XYZ file of C-alpha atoms in Angstrom:
575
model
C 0.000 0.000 0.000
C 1.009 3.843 -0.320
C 2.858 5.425 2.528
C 0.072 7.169 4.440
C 0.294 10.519 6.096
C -2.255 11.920 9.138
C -4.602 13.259 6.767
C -5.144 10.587 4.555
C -5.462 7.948 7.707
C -7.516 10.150 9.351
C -9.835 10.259 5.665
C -9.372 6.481 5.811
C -10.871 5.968 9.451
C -13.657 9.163 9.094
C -14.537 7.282 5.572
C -15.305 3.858 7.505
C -17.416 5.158 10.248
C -19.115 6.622 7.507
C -18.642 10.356 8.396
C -17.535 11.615 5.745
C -17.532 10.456 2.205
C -15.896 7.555 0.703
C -13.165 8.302 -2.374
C -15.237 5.301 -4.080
C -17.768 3.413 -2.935
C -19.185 -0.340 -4.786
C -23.217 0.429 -4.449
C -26.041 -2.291 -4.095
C -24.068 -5.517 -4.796
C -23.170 -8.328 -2.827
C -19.659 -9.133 -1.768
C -18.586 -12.952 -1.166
C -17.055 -13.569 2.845
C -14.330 -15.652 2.039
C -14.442 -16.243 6.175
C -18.007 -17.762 5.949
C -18.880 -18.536 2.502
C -21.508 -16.162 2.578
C -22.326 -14.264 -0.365
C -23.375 -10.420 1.778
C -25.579 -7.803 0.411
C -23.464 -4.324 1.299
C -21.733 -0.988 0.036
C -17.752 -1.509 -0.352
C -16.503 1.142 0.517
C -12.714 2.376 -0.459
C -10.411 5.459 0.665
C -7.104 5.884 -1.629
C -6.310 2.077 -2.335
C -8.111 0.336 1.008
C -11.210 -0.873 1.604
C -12.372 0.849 4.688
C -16.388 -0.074 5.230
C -18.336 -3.015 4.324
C -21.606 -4.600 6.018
C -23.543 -1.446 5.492
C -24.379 1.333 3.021
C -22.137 4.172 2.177
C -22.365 7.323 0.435
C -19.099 8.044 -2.228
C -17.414 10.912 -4.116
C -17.915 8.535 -7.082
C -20.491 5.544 -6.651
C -20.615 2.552 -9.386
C -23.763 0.695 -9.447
C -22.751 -2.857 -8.322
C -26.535 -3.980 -8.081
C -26.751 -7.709 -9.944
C -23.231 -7.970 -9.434
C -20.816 -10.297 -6.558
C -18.274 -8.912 -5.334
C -14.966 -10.939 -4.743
C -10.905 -10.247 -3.483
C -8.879 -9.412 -6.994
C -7.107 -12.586 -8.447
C -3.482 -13.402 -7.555
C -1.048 -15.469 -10.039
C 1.196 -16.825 -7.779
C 3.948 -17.806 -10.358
C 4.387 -16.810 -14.202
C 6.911 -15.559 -16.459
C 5.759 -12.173 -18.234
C 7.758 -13.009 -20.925
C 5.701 -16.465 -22.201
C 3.106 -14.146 -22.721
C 5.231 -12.507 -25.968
C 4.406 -9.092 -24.726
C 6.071 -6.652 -22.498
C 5.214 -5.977 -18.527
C 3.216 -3.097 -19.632
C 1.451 -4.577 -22.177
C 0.936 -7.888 -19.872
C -0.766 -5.202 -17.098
C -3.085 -4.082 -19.919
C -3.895 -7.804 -20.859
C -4.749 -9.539 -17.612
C -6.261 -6.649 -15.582
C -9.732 -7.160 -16.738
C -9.666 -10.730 -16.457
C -9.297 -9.999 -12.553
C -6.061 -10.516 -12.088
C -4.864 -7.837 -9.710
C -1.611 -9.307 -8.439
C 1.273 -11.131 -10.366
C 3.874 -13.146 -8.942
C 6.813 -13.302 -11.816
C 9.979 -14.443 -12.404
C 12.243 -12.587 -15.091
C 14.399 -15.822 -15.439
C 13.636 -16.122 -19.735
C 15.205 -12.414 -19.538
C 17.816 -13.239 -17.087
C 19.354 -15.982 -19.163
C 19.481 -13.297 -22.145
C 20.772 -10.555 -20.216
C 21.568 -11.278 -16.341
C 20.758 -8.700 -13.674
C 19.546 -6.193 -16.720
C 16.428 -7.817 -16.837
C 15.460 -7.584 -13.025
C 16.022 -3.600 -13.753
C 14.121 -3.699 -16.437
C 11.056 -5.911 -14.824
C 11.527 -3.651 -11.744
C 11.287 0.116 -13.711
C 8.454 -1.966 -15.139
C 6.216 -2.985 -12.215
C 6.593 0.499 -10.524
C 4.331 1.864 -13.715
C 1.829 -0.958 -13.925
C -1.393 -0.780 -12.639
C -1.718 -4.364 -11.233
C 0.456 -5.220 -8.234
C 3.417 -7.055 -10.526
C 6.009 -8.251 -8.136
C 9.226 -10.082 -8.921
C 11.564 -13.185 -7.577
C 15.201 -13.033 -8.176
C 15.676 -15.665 -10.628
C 17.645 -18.523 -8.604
C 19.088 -20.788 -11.859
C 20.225 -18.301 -14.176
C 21.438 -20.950 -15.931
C 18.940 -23.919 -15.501
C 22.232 -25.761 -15.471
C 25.889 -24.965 -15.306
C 27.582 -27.930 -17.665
C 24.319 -28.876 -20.347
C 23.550 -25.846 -22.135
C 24.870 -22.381 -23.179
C 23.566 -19.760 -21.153
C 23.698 -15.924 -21.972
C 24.022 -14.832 -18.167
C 25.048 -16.445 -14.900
C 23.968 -14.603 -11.916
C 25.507 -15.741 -8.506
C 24.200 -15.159 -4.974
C 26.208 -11.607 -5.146
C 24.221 -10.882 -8.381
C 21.122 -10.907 -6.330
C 22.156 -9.515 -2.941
C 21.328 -6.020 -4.334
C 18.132 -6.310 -5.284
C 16.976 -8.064 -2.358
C 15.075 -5.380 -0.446
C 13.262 -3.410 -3.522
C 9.811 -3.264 -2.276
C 8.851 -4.646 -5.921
C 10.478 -7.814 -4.771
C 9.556 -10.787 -2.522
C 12.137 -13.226 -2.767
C 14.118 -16.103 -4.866
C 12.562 -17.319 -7.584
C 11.242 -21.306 -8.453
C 14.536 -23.062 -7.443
C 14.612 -25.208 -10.360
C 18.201 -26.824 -9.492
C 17.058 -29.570 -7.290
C 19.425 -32.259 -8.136
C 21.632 -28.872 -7.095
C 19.609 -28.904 -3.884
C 20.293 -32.436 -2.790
C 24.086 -32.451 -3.634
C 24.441 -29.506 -1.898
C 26.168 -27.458 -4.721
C 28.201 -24.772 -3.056
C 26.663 -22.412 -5.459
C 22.696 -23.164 -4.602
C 23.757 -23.501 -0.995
C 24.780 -19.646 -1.219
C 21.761 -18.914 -2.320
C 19.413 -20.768 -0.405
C 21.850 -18.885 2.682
C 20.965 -15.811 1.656
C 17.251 -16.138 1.323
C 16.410 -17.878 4.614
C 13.724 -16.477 5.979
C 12.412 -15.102 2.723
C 10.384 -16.645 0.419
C 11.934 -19.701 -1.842
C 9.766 -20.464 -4.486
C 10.252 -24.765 -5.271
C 10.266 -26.034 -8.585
C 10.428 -30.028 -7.662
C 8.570 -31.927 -10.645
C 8.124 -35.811 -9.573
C 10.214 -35.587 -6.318
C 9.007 -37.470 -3.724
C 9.899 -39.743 -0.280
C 12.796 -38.464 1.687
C 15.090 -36.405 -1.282
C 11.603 -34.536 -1.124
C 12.370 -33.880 2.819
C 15.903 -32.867 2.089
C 14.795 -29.922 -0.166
C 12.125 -28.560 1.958
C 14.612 -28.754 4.577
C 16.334 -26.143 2.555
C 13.984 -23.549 3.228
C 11.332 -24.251 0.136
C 7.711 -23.494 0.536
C 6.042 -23.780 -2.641
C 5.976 -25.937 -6.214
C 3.690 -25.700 -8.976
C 5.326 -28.799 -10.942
C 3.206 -31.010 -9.449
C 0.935 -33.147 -12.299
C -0.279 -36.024 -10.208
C -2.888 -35.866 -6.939
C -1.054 -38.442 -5.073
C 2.257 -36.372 -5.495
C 0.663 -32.713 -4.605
C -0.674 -34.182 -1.201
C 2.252 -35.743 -0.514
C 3.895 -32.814 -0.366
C 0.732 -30.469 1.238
C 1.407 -32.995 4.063
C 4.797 -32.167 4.153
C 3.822 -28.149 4.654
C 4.308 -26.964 1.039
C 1.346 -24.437 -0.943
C 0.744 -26.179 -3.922
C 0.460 -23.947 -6.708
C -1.971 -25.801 -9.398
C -1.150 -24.642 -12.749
C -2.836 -24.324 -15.808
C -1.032 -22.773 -18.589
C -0.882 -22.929 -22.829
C 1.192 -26.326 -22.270
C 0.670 -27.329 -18.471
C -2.742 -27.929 -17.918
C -2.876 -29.482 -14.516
C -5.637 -28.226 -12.868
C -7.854 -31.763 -13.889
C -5.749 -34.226 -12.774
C -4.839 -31.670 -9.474
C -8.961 -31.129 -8.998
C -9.195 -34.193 -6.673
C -6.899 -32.275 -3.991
C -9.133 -29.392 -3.789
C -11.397 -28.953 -0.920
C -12.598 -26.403 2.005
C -9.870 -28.220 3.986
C -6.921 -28.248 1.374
C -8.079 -24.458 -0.171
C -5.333 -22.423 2.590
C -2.983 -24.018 1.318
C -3.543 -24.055 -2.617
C -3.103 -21.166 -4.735
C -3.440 -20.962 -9.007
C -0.944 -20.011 -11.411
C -0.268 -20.213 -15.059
C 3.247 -20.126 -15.283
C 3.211 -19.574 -19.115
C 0.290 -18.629 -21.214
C -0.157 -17.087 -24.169
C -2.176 -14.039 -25.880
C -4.545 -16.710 -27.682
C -5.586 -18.410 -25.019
C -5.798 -15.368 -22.872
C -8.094 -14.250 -25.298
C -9.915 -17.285 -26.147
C -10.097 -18.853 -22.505
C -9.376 -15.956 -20.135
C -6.606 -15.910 -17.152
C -7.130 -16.563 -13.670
C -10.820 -16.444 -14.348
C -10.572 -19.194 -16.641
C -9.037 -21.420 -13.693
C -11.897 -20.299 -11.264
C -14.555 -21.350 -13.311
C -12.718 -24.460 -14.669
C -12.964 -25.365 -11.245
C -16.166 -25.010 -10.332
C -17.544 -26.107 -13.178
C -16.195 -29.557 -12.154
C -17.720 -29.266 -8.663
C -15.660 -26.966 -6.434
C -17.963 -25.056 -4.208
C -17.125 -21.370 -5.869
C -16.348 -19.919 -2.435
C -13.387 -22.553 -2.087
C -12.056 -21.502 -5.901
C -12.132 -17.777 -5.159
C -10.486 -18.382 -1.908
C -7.769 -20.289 -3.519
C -7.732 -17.514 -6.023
C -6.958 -14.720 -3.625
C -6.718 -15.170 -0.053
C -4.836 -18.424 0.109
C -2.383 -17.269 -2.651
C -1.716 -13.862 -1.200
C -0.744 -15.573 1.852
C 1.422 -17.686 0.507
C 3.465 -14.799 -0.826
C 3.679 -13.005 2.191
C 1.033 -10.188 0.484
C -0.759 -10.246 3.993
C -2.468 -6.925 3.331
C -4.697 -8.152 0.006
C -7.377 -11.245 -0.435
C -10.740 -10.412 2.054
C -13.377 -7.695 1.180
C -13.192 -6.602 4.505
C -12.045 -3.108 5.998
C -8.371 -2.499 5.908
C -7.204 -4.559 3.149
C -5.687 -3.859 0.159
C -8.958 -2.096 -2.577
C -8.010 -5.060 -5.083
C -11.555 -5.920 -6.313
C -13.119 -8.101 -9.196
C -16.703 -7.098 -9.778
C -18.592 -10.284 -11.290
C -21.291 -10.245 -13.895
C -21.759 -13.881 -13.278
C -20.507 -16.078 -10.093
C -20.504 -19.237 -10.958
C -19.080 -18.580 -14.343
C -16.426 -16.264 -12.964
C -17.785 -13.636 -15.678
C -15.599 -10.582 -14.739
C -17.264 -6.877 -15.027
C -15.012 -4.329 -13.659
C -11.984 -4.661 -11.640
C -10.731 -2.029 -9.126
C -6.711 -2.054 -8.455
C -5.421 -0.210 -5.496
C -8.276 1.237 -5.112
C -8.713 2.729 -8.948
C -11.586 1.550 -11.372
C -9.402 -0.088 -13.980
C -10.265 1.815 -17.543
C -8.236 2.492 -20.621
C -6.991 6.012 -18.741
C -5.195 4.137 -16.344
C -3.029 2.623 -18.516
C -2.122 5.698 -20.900
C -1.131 7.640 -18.184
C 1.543 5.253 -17.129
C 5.615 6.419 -17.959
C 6.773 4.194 -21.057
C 9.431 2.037 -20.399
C 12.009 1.826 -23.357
C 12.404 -1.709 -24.485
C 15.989 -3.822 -23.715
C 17.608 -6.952 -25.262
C 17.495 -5.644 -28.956
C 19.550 -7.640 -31.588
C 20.464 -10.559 -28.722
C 20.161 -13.024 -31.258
C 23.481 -14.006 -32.229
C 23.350 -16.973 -33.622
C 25.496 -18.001 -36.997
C 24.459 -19.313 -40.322
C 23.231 -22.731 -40.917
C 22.704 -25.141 -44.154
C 20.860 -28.436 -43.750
C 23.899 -30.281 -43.523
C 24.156 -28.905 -40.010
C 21.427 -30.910 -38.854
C 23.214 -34.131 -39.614
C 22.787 -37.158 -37.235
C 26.076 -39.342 -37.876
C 25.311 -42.640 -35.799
C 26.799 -46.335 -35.540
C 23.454 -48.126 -35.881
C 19.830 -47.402 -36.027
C 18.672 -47.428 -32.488
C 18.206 -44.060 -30.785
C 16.481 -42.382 -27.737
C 13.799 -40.339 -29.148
C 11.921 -37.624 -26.782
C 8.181 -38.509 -26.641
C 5.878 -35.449 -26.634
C 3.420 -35.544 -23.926
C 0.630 -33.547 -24.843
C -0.370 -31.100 -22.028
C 2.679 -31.788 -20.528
C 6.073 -30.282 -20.406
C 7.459 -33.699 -19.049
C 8.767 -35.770 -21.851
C 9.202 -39.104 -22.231
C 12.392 -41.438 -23.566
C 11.494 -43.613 -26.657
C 13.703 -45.958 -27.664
C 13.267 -46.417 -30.999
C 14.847 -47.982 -34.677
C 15.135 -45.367 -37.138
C 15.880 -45.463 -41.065
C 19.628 -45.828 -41.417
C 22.245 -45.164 -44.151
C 25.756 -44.823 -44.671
C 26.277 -43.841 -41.221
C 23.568 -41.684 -40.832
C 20.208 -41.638 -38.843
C 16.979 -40.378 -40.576
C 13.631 -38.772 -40.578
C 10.351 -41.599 -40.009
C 7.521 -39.794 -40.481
C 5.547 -43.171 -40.582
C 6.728 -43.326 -36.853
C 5.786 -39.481 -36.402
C 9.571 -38.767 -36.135
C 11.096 -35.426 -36.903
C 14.277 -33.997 -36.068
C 14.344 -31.565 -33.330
C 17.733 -29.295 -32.943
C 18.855 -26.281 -30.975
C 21.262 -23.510 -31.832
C 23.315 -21.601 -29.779
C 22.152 -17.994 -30.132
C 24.458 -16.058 -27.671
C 27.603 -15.628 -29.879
C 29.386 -17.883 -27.455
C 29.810 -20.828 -29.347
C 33.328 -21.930 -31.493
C 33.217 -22.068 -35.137
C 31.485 -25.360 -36.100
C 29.823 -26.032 -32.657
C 26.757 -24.992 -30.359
C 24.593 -27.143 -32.413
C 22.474 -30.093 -30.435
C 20.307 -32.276 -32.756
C 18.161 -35.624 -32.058
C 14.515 -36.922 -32.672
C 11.321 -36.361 -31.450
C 7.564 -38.188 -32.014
C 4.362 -36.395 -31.446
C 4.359 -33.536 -33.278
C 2.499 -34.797 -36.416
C 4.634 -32.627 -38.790
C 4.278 -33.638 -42.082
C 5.975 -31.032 -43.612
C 8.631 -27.548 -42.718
C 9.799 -27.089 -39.717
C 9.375 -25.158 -36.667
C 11.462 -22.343 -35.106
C 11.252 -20.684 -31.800
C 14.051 -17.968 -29.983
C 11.823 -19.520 -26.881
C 13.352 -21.856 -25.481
C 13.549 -22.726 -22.018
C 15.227 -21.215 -20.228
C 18.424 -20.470 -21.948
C 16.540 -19.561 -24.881
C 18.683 -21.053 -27.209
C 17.333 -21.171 -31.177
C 15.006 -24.714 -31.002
C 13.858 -25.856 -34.102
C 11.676 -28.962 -35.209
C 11.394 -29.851 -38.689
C 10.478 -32.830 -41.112
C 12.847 -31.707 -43.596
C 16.645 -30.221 -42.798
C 16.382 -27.452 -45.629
C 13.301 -25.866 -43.971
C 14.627 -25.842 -40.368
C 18.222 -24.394 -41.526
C 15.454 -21.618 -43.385
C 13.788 -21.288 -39.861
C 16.436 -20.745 -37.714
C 18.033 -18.179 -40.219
C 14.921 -16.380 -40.574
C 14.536 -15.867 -37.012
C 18.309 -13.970 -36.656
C 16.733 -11.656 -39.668
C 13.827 -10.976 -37.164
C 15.346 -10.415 -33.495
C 13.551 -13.865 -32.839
C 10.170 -15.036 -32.602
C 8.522 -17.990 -34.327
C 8.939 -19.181 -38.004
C 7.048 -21.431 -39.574
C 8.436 -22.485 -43.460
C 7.799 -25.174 -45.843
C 8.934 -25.877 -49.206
C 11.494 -23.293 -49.181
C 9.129 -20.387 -47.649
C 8.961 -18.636 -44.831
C 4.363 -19.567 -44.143
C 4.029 -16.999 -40.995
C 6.056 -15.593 -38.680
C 6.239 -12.942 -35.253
C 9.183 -11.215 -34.434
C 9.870 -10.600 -30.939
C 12.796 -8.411 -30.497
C 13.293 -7.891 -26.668
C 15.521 -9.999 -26.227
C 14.016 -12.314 -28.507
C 11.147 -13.082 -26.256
C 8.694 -10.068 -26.341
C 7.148 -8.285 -29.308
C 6.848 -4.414 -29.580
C 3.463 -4.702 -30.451
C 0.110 -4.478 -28.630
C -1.665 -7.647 -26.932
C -4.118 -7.578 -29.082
C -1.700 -7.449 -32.055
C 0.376 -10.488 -30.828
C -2.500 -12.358 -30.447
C -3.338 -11.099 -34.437
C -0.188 -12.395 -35.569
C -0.253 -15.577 -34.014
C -3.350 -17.069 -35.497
C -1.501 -16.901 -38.799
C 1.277 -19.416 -36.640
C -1.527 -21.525 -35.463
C -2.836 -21.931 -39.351
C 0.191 -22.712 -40.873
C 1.268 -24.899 -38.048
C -2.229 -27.155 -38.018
C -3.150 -26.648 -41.931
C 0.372 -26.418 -43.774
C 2.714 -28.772 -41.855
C 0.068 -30.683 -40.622
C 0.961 -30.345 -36.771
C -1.499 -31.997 -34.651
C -0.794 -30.216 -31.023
C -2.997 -27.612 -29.810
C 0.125 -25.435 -28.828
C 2.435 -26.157 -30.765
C 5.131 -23.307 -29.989
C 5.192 -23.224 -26.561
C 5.806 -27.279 -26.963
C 8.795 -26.799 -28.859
C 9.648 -24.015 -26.493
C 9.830 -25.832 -23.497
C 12.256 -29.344 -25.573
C 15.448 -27.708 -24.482
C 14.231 -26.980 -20.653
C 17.104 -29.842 -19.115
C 15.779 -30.002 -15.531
C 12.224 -31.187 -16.560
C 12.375 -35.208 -16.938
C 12.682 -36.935 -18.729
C 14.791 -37.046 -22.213
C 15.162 -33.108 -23.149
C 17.837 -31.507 -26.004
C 20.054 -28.388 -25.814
C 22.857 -26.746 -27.911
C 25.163 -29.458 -26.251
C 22.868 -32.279 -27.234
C 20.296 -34.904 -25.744
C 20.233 -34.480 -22.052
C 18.687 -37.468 -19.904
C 17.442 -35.532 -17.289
C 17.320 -38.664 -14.924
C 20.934 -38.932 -14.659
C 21.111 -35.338 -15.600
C 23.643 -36.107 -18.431
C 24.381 -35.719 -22.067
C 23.774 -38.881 -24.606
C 25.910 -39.741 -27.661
C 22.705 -40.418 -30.059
């Protein structure tokens, strides 16, 4: 909240006894008790950006008719990365807000492998001009890992020591390292120091039994990698907030739904980690997850709760999540409850309309020209082999978890091929930094469940070193691709026969477009097409799939610039 002075407290308690007028006051709706489950007929009541009167009616400098309407705390997305969403914070703030979401919990880490501490400035001039809450964790495995991939930043403990008590910031960031964790690498061990007593945000996909004990022992309150029920209360019982995700690849909020209930709902929160303009636009935000939920039988009171109170909590962000006097004015009016249809939403205090967001200051874009990568023919994507047999990464749709394939592949004069009969393409990344020697930073394997008939796929998203990742049934049209996309500042390429089909730049540091939300999610349909119609792809999101091959701490076969990883063993394969 804004420093107050006398005056305005003094305006703040005289406006909740209701002797003198409110700044703002919600009229004739019905506001949902998040204590009781009871849905409350009742003024709101704010002064400056708190609520300061409910359970009775108020008189305002400005009243909005609220009759019809419930009521509820704003929406808080406990974990996300601006940057999934192609646009900038700014234009993420613009996106979001009227889909309730009042608060945003992100981590620059996509950034921070491009461009190291610069992109916690940047993310932090950013979220002092937005008009939601955005906070930020210090990214804690810039890179994901030290010896698998190339990296364009590594930030140490020291890296984030100054930027540890920015009001913008709550703590470290989804602690992706864990095989770090439980071998006690000097380097995570100085960070995890230096944050105790903070907030550590987990990142723990499939860990279980007692190497699950050892991290939480570290200091670790939350993970949002969870895709199984059995495995999310496993570690509720062991004191964690489970964060239940639901983003344009991870969709886990089905197979999480059996977990949620009046008991469990403290200590759940939502998220969507990454999700993009189209389904933004198509399925909503947080609101989507809400009524997902109760559509499938969660009382609504429990999914709001988890929504806002339970999630602010989590965070720390005591002062936000009741519609009761003295919190935080972060408000969602709803057209329709049980369909979480979102009216209006009032941040800090402030009706949210298009005035809001023109006054802000405009913050100047960073990361321009970062992708460096070199030159490549078709002849780069080569696989020289001994035999036929090769681990091939399985796409799991929905899923960012992969699985190993062992499979038999056509084989020729030393060489492994394409088997599109076994829906088998080749899958390579590129080093983009400039760091690479002459003839090297090129990674290239197999991988079945794309579909692709034709082309080939490129993407400067690519977890989380960002790396150039391109999948392709035919070598001529990736080498195409991945050119095409150092012509661009990055983005996504799609190309076939020869031609570039559709294409987005996104030149922040080859992550985030200059454009508009609503013209990223213009641009991308034209992807989608060419993707589905052209190359014949059968995955719903195809781009975020391929962005998410090179992540090398997600099991369970995933490829970088260095080549196949086994994640298991967390080691590189000779394919």
């Amino acid at each position: 909240m804004t420093r107050l002075t006398h005056d305005s407290l003094s305006a703040m308690i005289d406006q909740g006894r209701g002797v003198a007028d409110a700044d703002l006051v919600l009229k004739g709706g019905r506001f949902l008790d998040l204590v009781t489950g009871e849905l409350v007929a009742s003024d709101v009541a704010i002064s400056g950006d708190r609520i300061v009167g409910t359970f009775g009616d108020y008189r305002g400098k400005r009243e909005v008719d609220a009759r019809g309407k419930v009521i509820v705390p704003g929406f808080v997305d406990t974990h996300l990365h601006v940057e999934s969403s192609l646009i900038a914070p700014q234009e993420f703030d613009a996106c979001v807000l009227p889909h309730g979401v009042t608060t945003a919990v992100c981590d620059p880490h996509e950034m921070a492998n491009v461009l190291g501490a610069e992109a916690f400035d940047y993310f932090l001039r950013s979220a002092e001009t937005t008009v939601m809450d955005l906070r930020v964790q210090l990214s804690s495995c810039v890179p994901a890992t030290e010896h698998l991939e190339t990296s364009g930043a590594t930030l140490r403990a020291a890296d984030l020591a100054p930027y540890v008590g920015h009001s913008k910031v709550i703590g470290l960031a989804e602690f992706m390292n864990f095989p770090g964790v439980l071998y006690k690498d000097p380097i995570c061990l100085d960070k995890l120091i230096d944050f105790q007593g903070g907030h550590i945000d987990g990142h723990a996909p499939l860990l279980r039994g007692k190497d699950l004990n050892g991290y939480l022992a570290a200091g670790i309150r939350t993970d949002h990698e969870c895709t199984r029920a059995d495995e999310a209360m496993e570690k509720l019982s062991k004191g964690m907030t489970v964060l239940i995700r639901e983003g344009s690849v991870c969709k886990d909020l089905h197979a999480l739904m059996p977990i949620i209930s009046e008991r469990t709902s403290p200590f759940l929160a939502f998220c969507t980690d990454d999700r993009n303009p189209l389904e933004i636009a198509e399925e909503g935000h947080l609101d989507f997850l809400v009524r997902t939920a109760i559509a499938a039988g969660v009382p609504p009171f429990v999914a709001y709760r988890i929504a806002s109170w339970s999630a602010a909590r989590a965070f720390r962000l005591y002062d936000r999540g009741l519609v009761a006097p003295g919190y935080r004015a972060d408000l969602v009016l709803l057209d329709d409850f049980e369909t979480c249809r979102v009216g209006a939403t009032v941040a800090a205090g402030r009706l949210v309309e298009p005035t809001l967001f023109a006054a802000r200051p405009k913050i100047a874009p960073i990361g321009r020209n970062s992708v460096k990568a070199r030159r490549v023919t078709a002849e780069d994507f080569r696989v020289r082999s001994a035999g036929p047999s090769t681990p091939v990464i399985g796409i799991i749709p929905g899923k960012i978890i992969t699985a190993r394939v062992d499979l038999s592949l056509p084989f020729r004069d030393g060489e492994k091929f394409i088997d599109l009969d076994q829906d088998v393409v080749k899958v390579a990344v590129v080093e983009r930094h400039g760091k690479s020697a002459p003839g090297a930073g090129i990674g290239c394997a197999f991988v079945k469940g794309f579909g692709m008939k034709r082309g080939a796929i490129a993407s400067s998203v690519g977890h989380d070193s960002h790396n150039i990742t391109v999948v392709g049934a035919n070598e001529a049209d990736m080498a195409l691709a991945v050119n095409r996309l150092g012509e661009i500042e990055g983005g996504f390429v799609v190309t076939e026969g020869g031609r570039v089909l559709a294409e987005i730049a996104l030149p922040i540091a080859g992550l985030m477009s200059l454009k508009s939300h609503g013209e990223v999610h213009d641009d991308l349909l034209p992807l989608r097409r060419a993707a589905r119609e052209a190359l014949g792809v059968t995955l719903a999101e195809p781009f975020l799939q391929v962005a998410f091959l090179p992540l090398p701490v997600i099991p369970h076969l995933k490829i970088t610039d260095k080549g196949l990883v086994d994640v298991d063993r967390f080691e590189l394969i000779d394919v």
